[in-house]
Amino acid sequence: MALTTANIASELEVANQAGDPEADKLVSDLIDNREIDGVNALFRTIGTLKPGQDLSGLPPRLAEFLKGATVDPPGWSGADVSAAESFFDHHHGVASMLQGTVGLIGTYLSPAGAYTLRSTGRLGGVKGPGRRLSQSSRLFIGMGDRGALSDGTLAATVTKVRLVHASVRQLHRKSGEWDHAQWGEPVSQKYTCGATYVFSVQILEAMRNLGLTVSRNDAQGFMAAWHYINHYLGTPERWLTPKDVGQATALWLAARDDEWKRTEDGRFMTAQALKFYQEEYLPEPSYSPFVAMVRRALSDKYADMAGIPRNAVLDTGAKLASAGHGMLSGIGGGLLGGSADKTVGVNPYDEIIGIASKQFNRVEDYALSRQGDDQPQMHEELGDDR
């Protein structure tokens, strides 16, 4: 049964109790046999899972799992690939930046998601922001590469994420600390599906909030890409994110205000992320306009929920444009190009988005180099901060 606005509430309750049996069994066995270090080494050496790749050198149970992880979603077509590639041809840089800011913060608005991340070692500890960005950036960058949706490279990246999700689920199950009555299954299918809506529908909304135009075909392509990712994350067909942007948007709007809440965990995670961005890449005077842009993209309602600070000067596009000469002309070589006059009557966020995207490329470079695959991606116990 496909998700509809009529059944989404009841289906999400079922999804909240569901894990990923195939991945869970594999990872549980690996943890029980103390083979996690070997798996981390494996993650560092597997580049792609292309069709026809020789898996004979891998542990048999892992090779068998990976064979099953190379099957495309039902009904996947060349038209889906073309539409997705069109979106990324036009919007890859901005979409990646928004996924790494608005998207990640959106996942912290899920109470179960924020609690899970905060309680799981490096992913939630003081070293967490760079590590979470490292994990996510490989996906955000890789999904827009030409051929990634057809040559197996994106499927490989997503399959690694799927196994990391399974490892987090197993750590919580084995810890004896997880409250199933309150939270359901750790990293449940509900949480996995919810994250795909945050990184797709919510990003398209953020782009509209910033005055950016995305064609219907491109929006369809972006949703198709996330449908593909959701499939490779191990989600059953009944809960897959729809490829149709209108259907996906209706489902997300029907569920969002029941799923997003203000929590101490979520605000902690958001503050931690913003601190990372500021200290590593966006010190003042760049930081305030960057935060204002994130607020605008997320909207005041959800930005307040997440604890994103307000800025009286930069809250609105009109104020931002009028402040261009005085406050912003020196930022990033001229965050408004040193010319507020140009932005009056135009989208005052255009140049801010451009600068933020360029700065965020540096954050992603950091994530992919200094916090890359040399870091353990699977752990043997909660709080394992190796």
Short mmCIF file of C-alpha atoms in Angstrom, two decimals:
data_model
loop_
_atom_site.label_atom_id
_atom_site.label_comp_id
_atom_site.label_asym_id
_atom_site.label_seq_id
_atom_site.Cartn_x
_atom_site.Cartn_y
_atom_site.Cartn_z
CA MET A 1 0.00 0.00 0.00
CA ALA A 2 1.51 3.33 -1.08
CA LEU A 3 1.59 6.29 1.28
CA THR A 4 -1.29 8.76 0.98
CA THR A 5 -2.31 11.80 2.99
CA ALA A 6 -5.14 9.66 4.40
CA ASN A 7 -2.97 6.81 5.66
CA ILE A 8 0.34 8.51 6.37
CA ALA A 9 -0.20 8.83 10.13
CA SER A 10 -1.01 5.14 10.60
CA GLU A 11 1.71 4.02 8.19
CA LEU A 12 4.34 6.08 9.99
CA GLU A 13 3.39 4.36 13.24
CA VAL A 14 4.09 1.01 11.62
CA ALA A 15 7.29 2.33 10.04
CA ASN A 16 8.42 3.55 13.46
CA GLN A 17 8.62 -0.06 14.62
CA ALA A 18 10.50 -1.29 11.56
CA GLY A 19 14.24 -1.59 11.03
CA ASP A 20 16.14 -3.10 8.11
CA PRO A 21 16.24 -6.88 8.67
CA GLU A 22 18.89 -7.75 6.09
CA ALA A 23 21.33 -5.03 7.12
CA ASP A 24 20.53 -5.54 10.80
CA LYS A 25 21.38 -9.25 10.71
CA LEU A 26 24.65 -8.60 8.89
CA VAL A 27 25.78 -5.83 11.24
CA SER A 28 24.64 -7.68 14.36
CA ASP A 29 26.79 -10.63 13.37
CA LEU A 30 29.77 -8.36 12.67
CA ILE A 31 29.43 -6.68 16.06
CA ASP A 32 28.95 -9.97 17.91
CA ASN A 33 32.07 -11.39 16.27
CA ARG A 34 34.09 -8.23 17.01
CA GLU A 35 34.73 -7.67 13.30
CA ILE A 36 33.97 -3.93 13.26
CA ASP A 37 37.57 -2.81 12.64
CA GLY A 38 37.63 -5.05 9.60
CA VAL A 39 34.44 -3.50 8.30
CA ASN A 40 35.85 0.01 8.75
CA ALA A 41 38.91 -1.03 6.74
CA LEU A 42 36.57 -2.43 4.12
CA PHE A 43 34.64 0.84 3.92
CA ARG A 44 37.93 2.62 3.27
CA THR A 45 38.81 0.38 0.34
CA ILE A 46 35.47 -0.07 -1.46
CA GLY A 47 35.20 2.78 -3.94
CA THR A 48 32.09 1.80 -5.87
CA LEU A 49 29.64 -1.05 -6.31
CA LYS A 50 29.36 -1.08 -10.08
CA PRO A 51 27.36 -3.70 -11.95
CA GLY A 52 29.51 -6.75 -12.51
CA GLN A 53 32.08 -5.82 -9.85
CA ASP A 54 34.01 -8.83 -8.52
CA LEU A 55 32.95 -9.40 -4.91
CA SER A 56 34.73 -12.73 -4.49
CA GLY A 57 37.42 -11.26 -2.26
CA LEU A 58 34.92 -10.07 0.34
CA PRO A 59 33.59 -12.03 3.32
CA PRO A 60 30.82 -14.22 1.82
CA ARG A 61 27.97 -12.83 3.96
CA LEU A 62 28.96 -9.26 3.08
CA ALA A 63 29.34 -10.09 -0.62
CA GLU A 64 25.88 -11.65 -0.62
CA PHE A 65 24.40 -8.57 1.01
CA LEU A 66 26.10 -6.24 -1.49
CA LYS A 67 24.80 -8.25 -4.44
CA GLY A 68 21.27 -7.57 -3.26
CA ALA A 69 22.10 -3.90 -2.77
CA THR A 70 22.69 -3.23 -6.47
CA VAL A 71 19.10 -3.65 -7.71
CA ASP A 72 17.47 -0.43 -8.93
CA PRO A 73 14.10 0.72 -7.55
CA PRO A 74 11.04 -0.72 -9.31
CA GLY A 75 10.15 1.35 -12.35
CA TRP A 76 13.44 3.26 -12.38
CA SER A 77 14.04 4.71 -15.85
CA GLY A 78 16.40 6.71 -18.00
CA ALA A 79 13.89 9.57 -17.85
CA ASP A 80 14.29 9.64 -14.06
CA VAL A 81 18.07 9.85 -14.43
CA SER A 82 17.84 12.64 -17.01
CA ALA A 83 15.47 14.70 -14.87
CA ALA A 84 17.70 14.28 -11.80
CA GLU A 85 20.82 15.25 -13.74
CA SER A 86 19.02 18.33 -15.08
CA PHE A 87 18.31 19.46 -11.51
CA PHE A 88 21.93 19.06 -10.50
CA ASP A 89 23.16 20.76 -13.68
CA HIS A 90 21.23 23.85 -12.57
CA HIS A 91 21.27 23.69 -8.76
CA HIS A 92 23.92 21.30 -7.43
CA GLY A 93 26.02 23.82 -5.47
CA VAL A 94 23.10 25.58 -3.80
CA ALA A 95 21.26 22.33 -3.08
CA SER A 96 24.36 20.81 -1.45
CA MET A 97 24.83 23.87 0.74
CA LEU A 98 21.18 23.88 1.82
CA GLN A 99 21.20 20.14 2.48
CA GLY A 100 24.25 20.58 4.72
CA THR A 101 22.61 23.41 6.67
CA VAL A 102 18.82 23.53 6.46
CA GLY A 103 18.63 19.79 5.79
CA LEU A 104 20.81 18.66 8.68
CA ILE A 105 19.11 21.07 11.06
CA GLY A 106 15.75 19.74 9.88
CA THR A 107 16.76 16.23 10.91
CA TYR A 108 17.51 17.58 14.40
CA LEU A 109 13.89 18.73 14.64
CA SER A 110 12.90 15.07 14.80
CA PRO A 111 13.02 14.29 18.54
CA ALA A 112 14.02 10.66 17.98
CA GLY A 113 16.60 11.64 15.39
CA ALA A 114 18.23 14.27 17.58
CA TYR A 115 18.30 11.96 20.58
CA THR A 116 19.79 9.12 18.52
CA LEU A 117 22.59 11.23 17.08
CA ARG A 118 23.42 12.95 20.34
CA SER A 119 23.73 9.66 22.19
CA THR A 120 25.86 7.84 19.64
CA GLY A 121 29.55 8.53 20.20
CA ARG A 122 31.28 10.66 17.63
CA LEU A 123 28.07 11.37 15.74
CA GLY A 124 26.69 13.31 18.68
CA GLY A 125 29.74 14.20 20.74
CA VAL A 126 31.80 17.36 20.72
CA LYS A 127 33.54 16.19 17.56
CA GLY A 128 30.23 15.45 15.93
CA PRO A 129 29.54 18.32 13.50
CA GLY A 130 32.52 17.69 11.24
CA ARG A 131 31.88 13.98 11.32
CA ARG A 132 28.16 14.28 10.50
CA LEU A 133 29.03 16.67 7.69
CA SER A 134 31.67 14.24 6.48
CA GLN A 135 29.15 11.40 6.34
CA SER A 136 26.51 13.53 4.64
CA SER A 137 28.71 15.47 2.23
CA ARG A 138 29.78 12.37 0.35
CA LEU A 139 26.12 11.82 -0.40
CA PHE A 140 25.22 15.46 -1.18
CA ILE A 141 28.18 15.88 -3.51
CA GLY A 142 28.10 12.43 -5.06
CA MET A 143 24.40 12.41 -5.92
CA GLY A 144 24.96 15.27 -8.35
CA ASP A 145 27.86 13.73 -10.23
CA ARG A 146 27.17 12.83 -13.85
CA GLY A 147 26.49 9.13 -14.16
CA ALA A 148 26.17 8.55 -10.41
CA LEU A 149 22.55 7.45 -10.73
CA SER A 150 23.32 4.90 -13.41
CA ASP A 151 26.87 3.59 -12.89
CA GLY A 152 26.52 2.33 -9.32
CA THR A 153 28.58 4.97 -7.52
CA LEU A 154 25.65 6.60 -5.72
CA ALA A 155 24.24 3.19 -4.82
CA ALA A 156 27.61 2.37 -3.22
CA THR A 157 27.65 5.56 -1.15
CA VAL A 158 24.06 5.05 0.02
CA THR A 159 24.70 1.39 0.86
CA LYS A 160 27.49 2.49 3.20
CA VAL A 161 25.06 4.88 4.89
CA ARG A 162 22.56 2.04 5.16
CA LEU A 163 25.13 -0.09 7.01
CA VAL A 164 26.04 2.81 9.29
CA HIS A 165 22.32 3.20 10.13
CA ALA A 166 22.17 -0.51 10.91
CA SER A 167 25.19 -0.23 13.17
CA VAL A 168 23.61 2.63 15.14
CA ARG A 169 20.41 0.60 15.42
CA GLN A 170 22.32 -2.40 16.75
CA LEU A 171 24.30 -0.33 19.25
CA HIS A 172 21.10 1.01 20.76
CA ARG A 173 19.43 -2.40 20.80
CA LYS A 174 22.41 -3.99 22.54
CA SER A 175 22.95 -1.12 24.99
CA GLY A 176 19.82 -1.79 27.02
CA GLU A 177 19.38 1.99 27.23
CA TRP A 178 16.96 2.50 24.33
CA ASP A 179 13.34 3.16 25.32
CA HIS A 180 11.33 1.33 22.67
CA ALA A 181 8.03 2.44 24.21
CA GLN A 182 8.98 6.10 23.76
CA TRP A 183 11.05 6.03 20.59
CA GLY A 184 10.06 2.95 18.61
CA GLU A 185 12.86 1.25 16.67
CA PRO A 186 16.26 3.02 16.64
CA VAL A 187 16.84 4.67 13.23
CA SER A 188 13.48 3.31 12.17
CA GLN A 189 12.07 3.36 8.66
CA LYS A 190 9.96 6.30 9.81
CA TYR A 191 13.10 8.29 10.65
CA THR A 192 14.87 7.20 7.44
CA CYS A 193 11.91 8.19 5.27
CA GLY A 194 11.44 11.42 7.18
CA ALA A 195 15.04 12.39 6.52
CA THR A 196 14.57 11.89 2.77
CA TYR A 197 11.62 14.32 2.83
CA VAL A 198 13.71 16.85 4.76
CA PHE A 199 16.53 16.61 2.23
CA SER A 200 14.19 16.82 -0.76
CA VAL A 201 10.82 18.55 -0.25
CA GLN A 202 12.13 20.78 2.53
CA ILE A 203 15.12 21.83 0.41
CA LEU A 204 12.84 22.75 -2.49
CA GLU A 205 10.80 24.83 -0.02
CA ALA A 206 13.99 26.46 1.26
CA MET A 207 14.95 27.40 -2.29
CA ARG A 208 11.54 29.02 -2.80
CA ASN A 209 11.91 30.86 0.52
CA LEU A 210 15.16 32.31 -0.80
CA GLY A 211 13.55 33.43 -4.04
CA LEU A 212 15.12 30.75 -6.22
CA THR A 213 13.19 29.31 -9.14
CA VAL A 214 13.24 25.57 -9.80
CA SER A 215 11.41 24.26 -12.86
CA ARG A 216 8.80 21.54 -12.48
CA ASN A 217 10.99 19.09 -14.41
CA ASP A 218 14.00 19.82 -12.21
CA ALA A 219 11.95 19.47 -9.03
CA GLN A 220 10.68 16.12 -10.31
CA GLY A 221 14.27 15.10 -10.95
CA PHE A 222 15.36 16.02 -7.42
CA MET A 223 12.54 13.94 -5.98
CA ALA A 224 13.48 11.05 -8.26
CA ALA A 225 17.04 11.17 -6.92
CA TRP A 226 15.79 10.94 -3.34
CA HIS A 227 13.38 8.13 -4.26
CA TYR A 228 16.45 6.29 -5.57
CA ILE A 229 18.41 7.02 -2.38
CA ASN A 230 15.51 5.97 -0.15
CA HIS A 231 15.41 2.63 -1.98
CA TYR A 232 19.13 2.01 -1.43
CA LEU A 233 18.76 2.90 2.24
CA GLY A 234 16.79 -0.32 2.55
CA THR A 235 13.28 1.12 2.77
CA PRO A 236 10.43 -1.18 1.65
CA GLU A 237 8.49 -0.06 -1.41
CA ARG A 238 5.35 0.75 0.61
CA TRP A 239 7.15 3.64 2.36
CA LEU A 240 9.41 4.91 -0.44
CA THR A 241 9.50 8.66 -0.98
CA PRO A 242 7.39 9.29 -4.12
CA LYS A 243 9.08 10.42 -7.32
CA ASP A 244 6.24 12.87 -7.95
CA VAL A 245 7.03 16.22 -6.33
CA GLY A 246 3.37 17.15 -5.81
CA GLN A 247 2.57 13.88 -4.06
CA ALA A 248 5.73 14.06 -1.94
CA THR A 249 5.01 17.65 -0.94
CA ALA A 250 1.46 16.82 0.11
CA LEU A 251 2.70 13.92 2.25
CA TRP A 252 5.40 16.02 3.90
CA LEU A 253 3.04 18.88 4.71
CA ALA A 254 0.54 16.41 6.18
CA ALA A 255 3.19 14.97 8.53
CA ARG A 256 5.68 17.76 9.25
CA ASP A 257 4.04 19.52 12.18
CA ASP A 258 3.42 16.20 13.92
CA GLU A 259 7.04 15.16 13.44
CA TRP A 260 9.02 18.35 14.05
CA LYS A 261 9.23 19.50 17.65
CA ARG A 262 11.32 21.81 19.80
CA THR A 263 13.57 19.65 22.00
CA GLU A 264 16.68 20.25 24.07
CA ASP A 265 18.52 17.60 22.04
CA GLY A 266 17.57 19.26 18.76
CA ARG A 267 18.61 22.72 19.93
CA PHE A 268 21.90 21.32 21.27
CA MET A 269 22.65 19.68 17.93
CA THR A 270 21.76 22.85 16.01
CA ALA A 271 23.92 25.07 18.24
CA GLN A 272 26.78 22.61 17.87
CA ALA A 273 26.51 22.71 14.07
CA LEU A 274 26.34 26.52 13.91
CA LYS A 275 29.36 26.77 16.19
CA PHE A 276 31.28 24.47 13.86
CA TYR A 277 30.41 26.57 10.81
CA GLN A 278 31.37 29.79 12.58
CA GLU A 279 34.63 28.61 14.11
CA GLU A 280 35.89 26.71 11.09
CA TYR A 281 34.70 28.77 8.12
CA LEU A 282 32.41 31.70 8.73
CA PRO A 283 33.69 34.02 11.48
CA GLU A 284 32.10 37.43 11.80
CA PRO A 285 31.24 39.49 9.89
CA SER A 286 30.29 36.62 7.54
CA TYR A 287 28.51 34.53 10.16
CA SER A 288 25.48 36.77 10.79
CA PRO A 289 24.39 37.01 7.14
CA PHE A 290 24.94 33.28 6.77
CA VAL A 291 22.66 32.57 9.75
CA ALA A 292 20.10 35.04 8.41
CA MET A 293 20.08 33.16 5.12
CA VAL A 294 19.58 29.83 6.91
CA ARG A 295 16.72 31.34 8.96
CA ARG A 296 15.06 32.64 5.82
CA ALA A 297 15.44 29.28 4.09
CA LEU A 298 13.98 27.35 7.03
CA SER A 299 11.36 30.01 7.95
CA ASP A 300 11.05 31.72 11.34
CA LYS A 301 8.66 29.07 12.69
CA TYR A 302 11.11 26.21 12.33
CA ALA A 303 14.24 28.29 12.87
CA ASP A 304 12.88 29.33 16.27
CA MET A 305 12.05 25.71 17.02
CA ALA A 306 15.66 24.74 16.27
CA GLY A 307 17.09 27.63 18.28
CA ILE A 308 18.68 29.49 15.36
CA PRO A 309 19.40 33.02 16.63
CA ARG A 310 17.55 35.99 15.20
CA ASN A 311 19.31 39.02 13.77
CA ALA A 312 17.26 42.24 13.78
CA VAL A 313 19.10 43.73 10.81
CA LEU A 314 19.07 40.70 8.58
CA ASP A 315 15.68 39.12 9.23
CA THR A 316 14.09 40.31 5.99
CA GLY A 317 15.21 40.72 2.42
CA ALA A 318 14.29 44.41 2.39
CA LYS A 319 16.36 45.16 5.48
CA LEU A 320 19.19 43.09 4.10
CA ALA A 321 19.23 45.02 0.85
CA SER A 322 19.12 48.39 2.56
CA ALA A 323 21.96 47.33 4.86
CA GLY A 324 24.15 46.33 1.96
CA HIS A 325 26.52 49.32 1.77
CA GLY A 326 27.01 49.74 5.48
CA MET A 327 26.96 46.33 7.06
CA LEU A 328 27.69 43.88 4.29
CA SER A 329 29.87 45.53 1.67
CA GLY A 330 33.07 44.17 3.16
CA ILE A 331 31.93 40.63 3.77
CA GLY A 332 33.48 37.93 1.62
CA GLY A 333 34.83 40.52 -0.80
CA GLY A 334 31.38 42.14 -0.81
CA LEU A 335 28.62 39.79 0.23
CA LEU A 336 26.23 42.00 -1.65
CA GLY A 337 28.90 42.78 -4.21
CA GLY A 338 29.60 46.08 -2.44
CA SER A 339 26.55 47.46 -4.19
CA ALA A 340 23.21 47.37 -2.43
CA ASP A 341 21.68 49.33 -5.29
CA LYS A 342 21.97 46.28 -7.51
CA THR A 343 19.89 44.20 -5.15
CA VAL A 344 16.94 46.55 -4.76
CA GLY A 345 14.03 45.11 -6.74
CA VAL A 346 15.95 41.89 -7.25
CA ASN A 347 16.43 38.91 -4.94
CA PRO A 348 18.70 40.28 -2.18
CA TYR A 349 19.73 36.76 -1.23
CA ASP A 350 21.31 35.86 -4.58
CA GLU A 351 24.82 36.97 -3.72
CA ILE A 352 24.57 35.72 -0.16
CA ILE A 353 23.65 32.30 -1.52
CA GLY A 354 26.61 32.44 -3.89
CA ILE A 355 29.07 33.34 -1.15
CA ALA A 356 27.58 30.81 1.26
CA SER A 357 27.82 28.10 -1.39
CA LYS A 358 31.47 28.90 -2.03
CA GLN A 359 32.24 28.92 1.67
CA PHE A 360 30.32 25.70 2.09
CA ASN A 361 32.47 24.11 -0.58
CA ARG A 362 35.36 24.63 1.84
CA VAL A 363 33.35 22.96 4.60
CA GLU A 364 32.71 20.03 2.28
CA ASP A 365 36.38 19.88 1.28
CA TYR A 366 37.20 19.67 4.98
CA ALA A 367 34.64 16.94 5.44
CA LEU A 368 35.94 14.90 2.53
CA SER A 369 39.62 15.25 3.36
CA ARG A 370 40.36 15.81 7.05
CA GLN A 371 37.28 13.92 8.27
CA GLY A 372 37.05 11.35 5.52
CA ASP A 373 37.01 7.58 5.40
CA ASP A 374 40.01 7.28 7.70
CA GLN A 375 37.53 7.71 10.56
CA PRO A 376 35.65 4.67 11.95
CA GLN A 377 32.12 4.56 10.58
CA MET A 378 30.91 1.65 12.70
CA HIS A 379 31.37 1.21 16.44
CA GLU A 380 31.04 -1.56 19.00
CA GLU A 381 29.36 0.37 21.82
CA LEU A 382 27.55 3.63 22.55
CA GLY A 383 29.93 6.48 23.39
CA ASP A 384 32.77 4.84 21.43
CA ASP A 385 34.71 8.00 20.57
CA ARG A 386 37.69 6.52 18.79
#
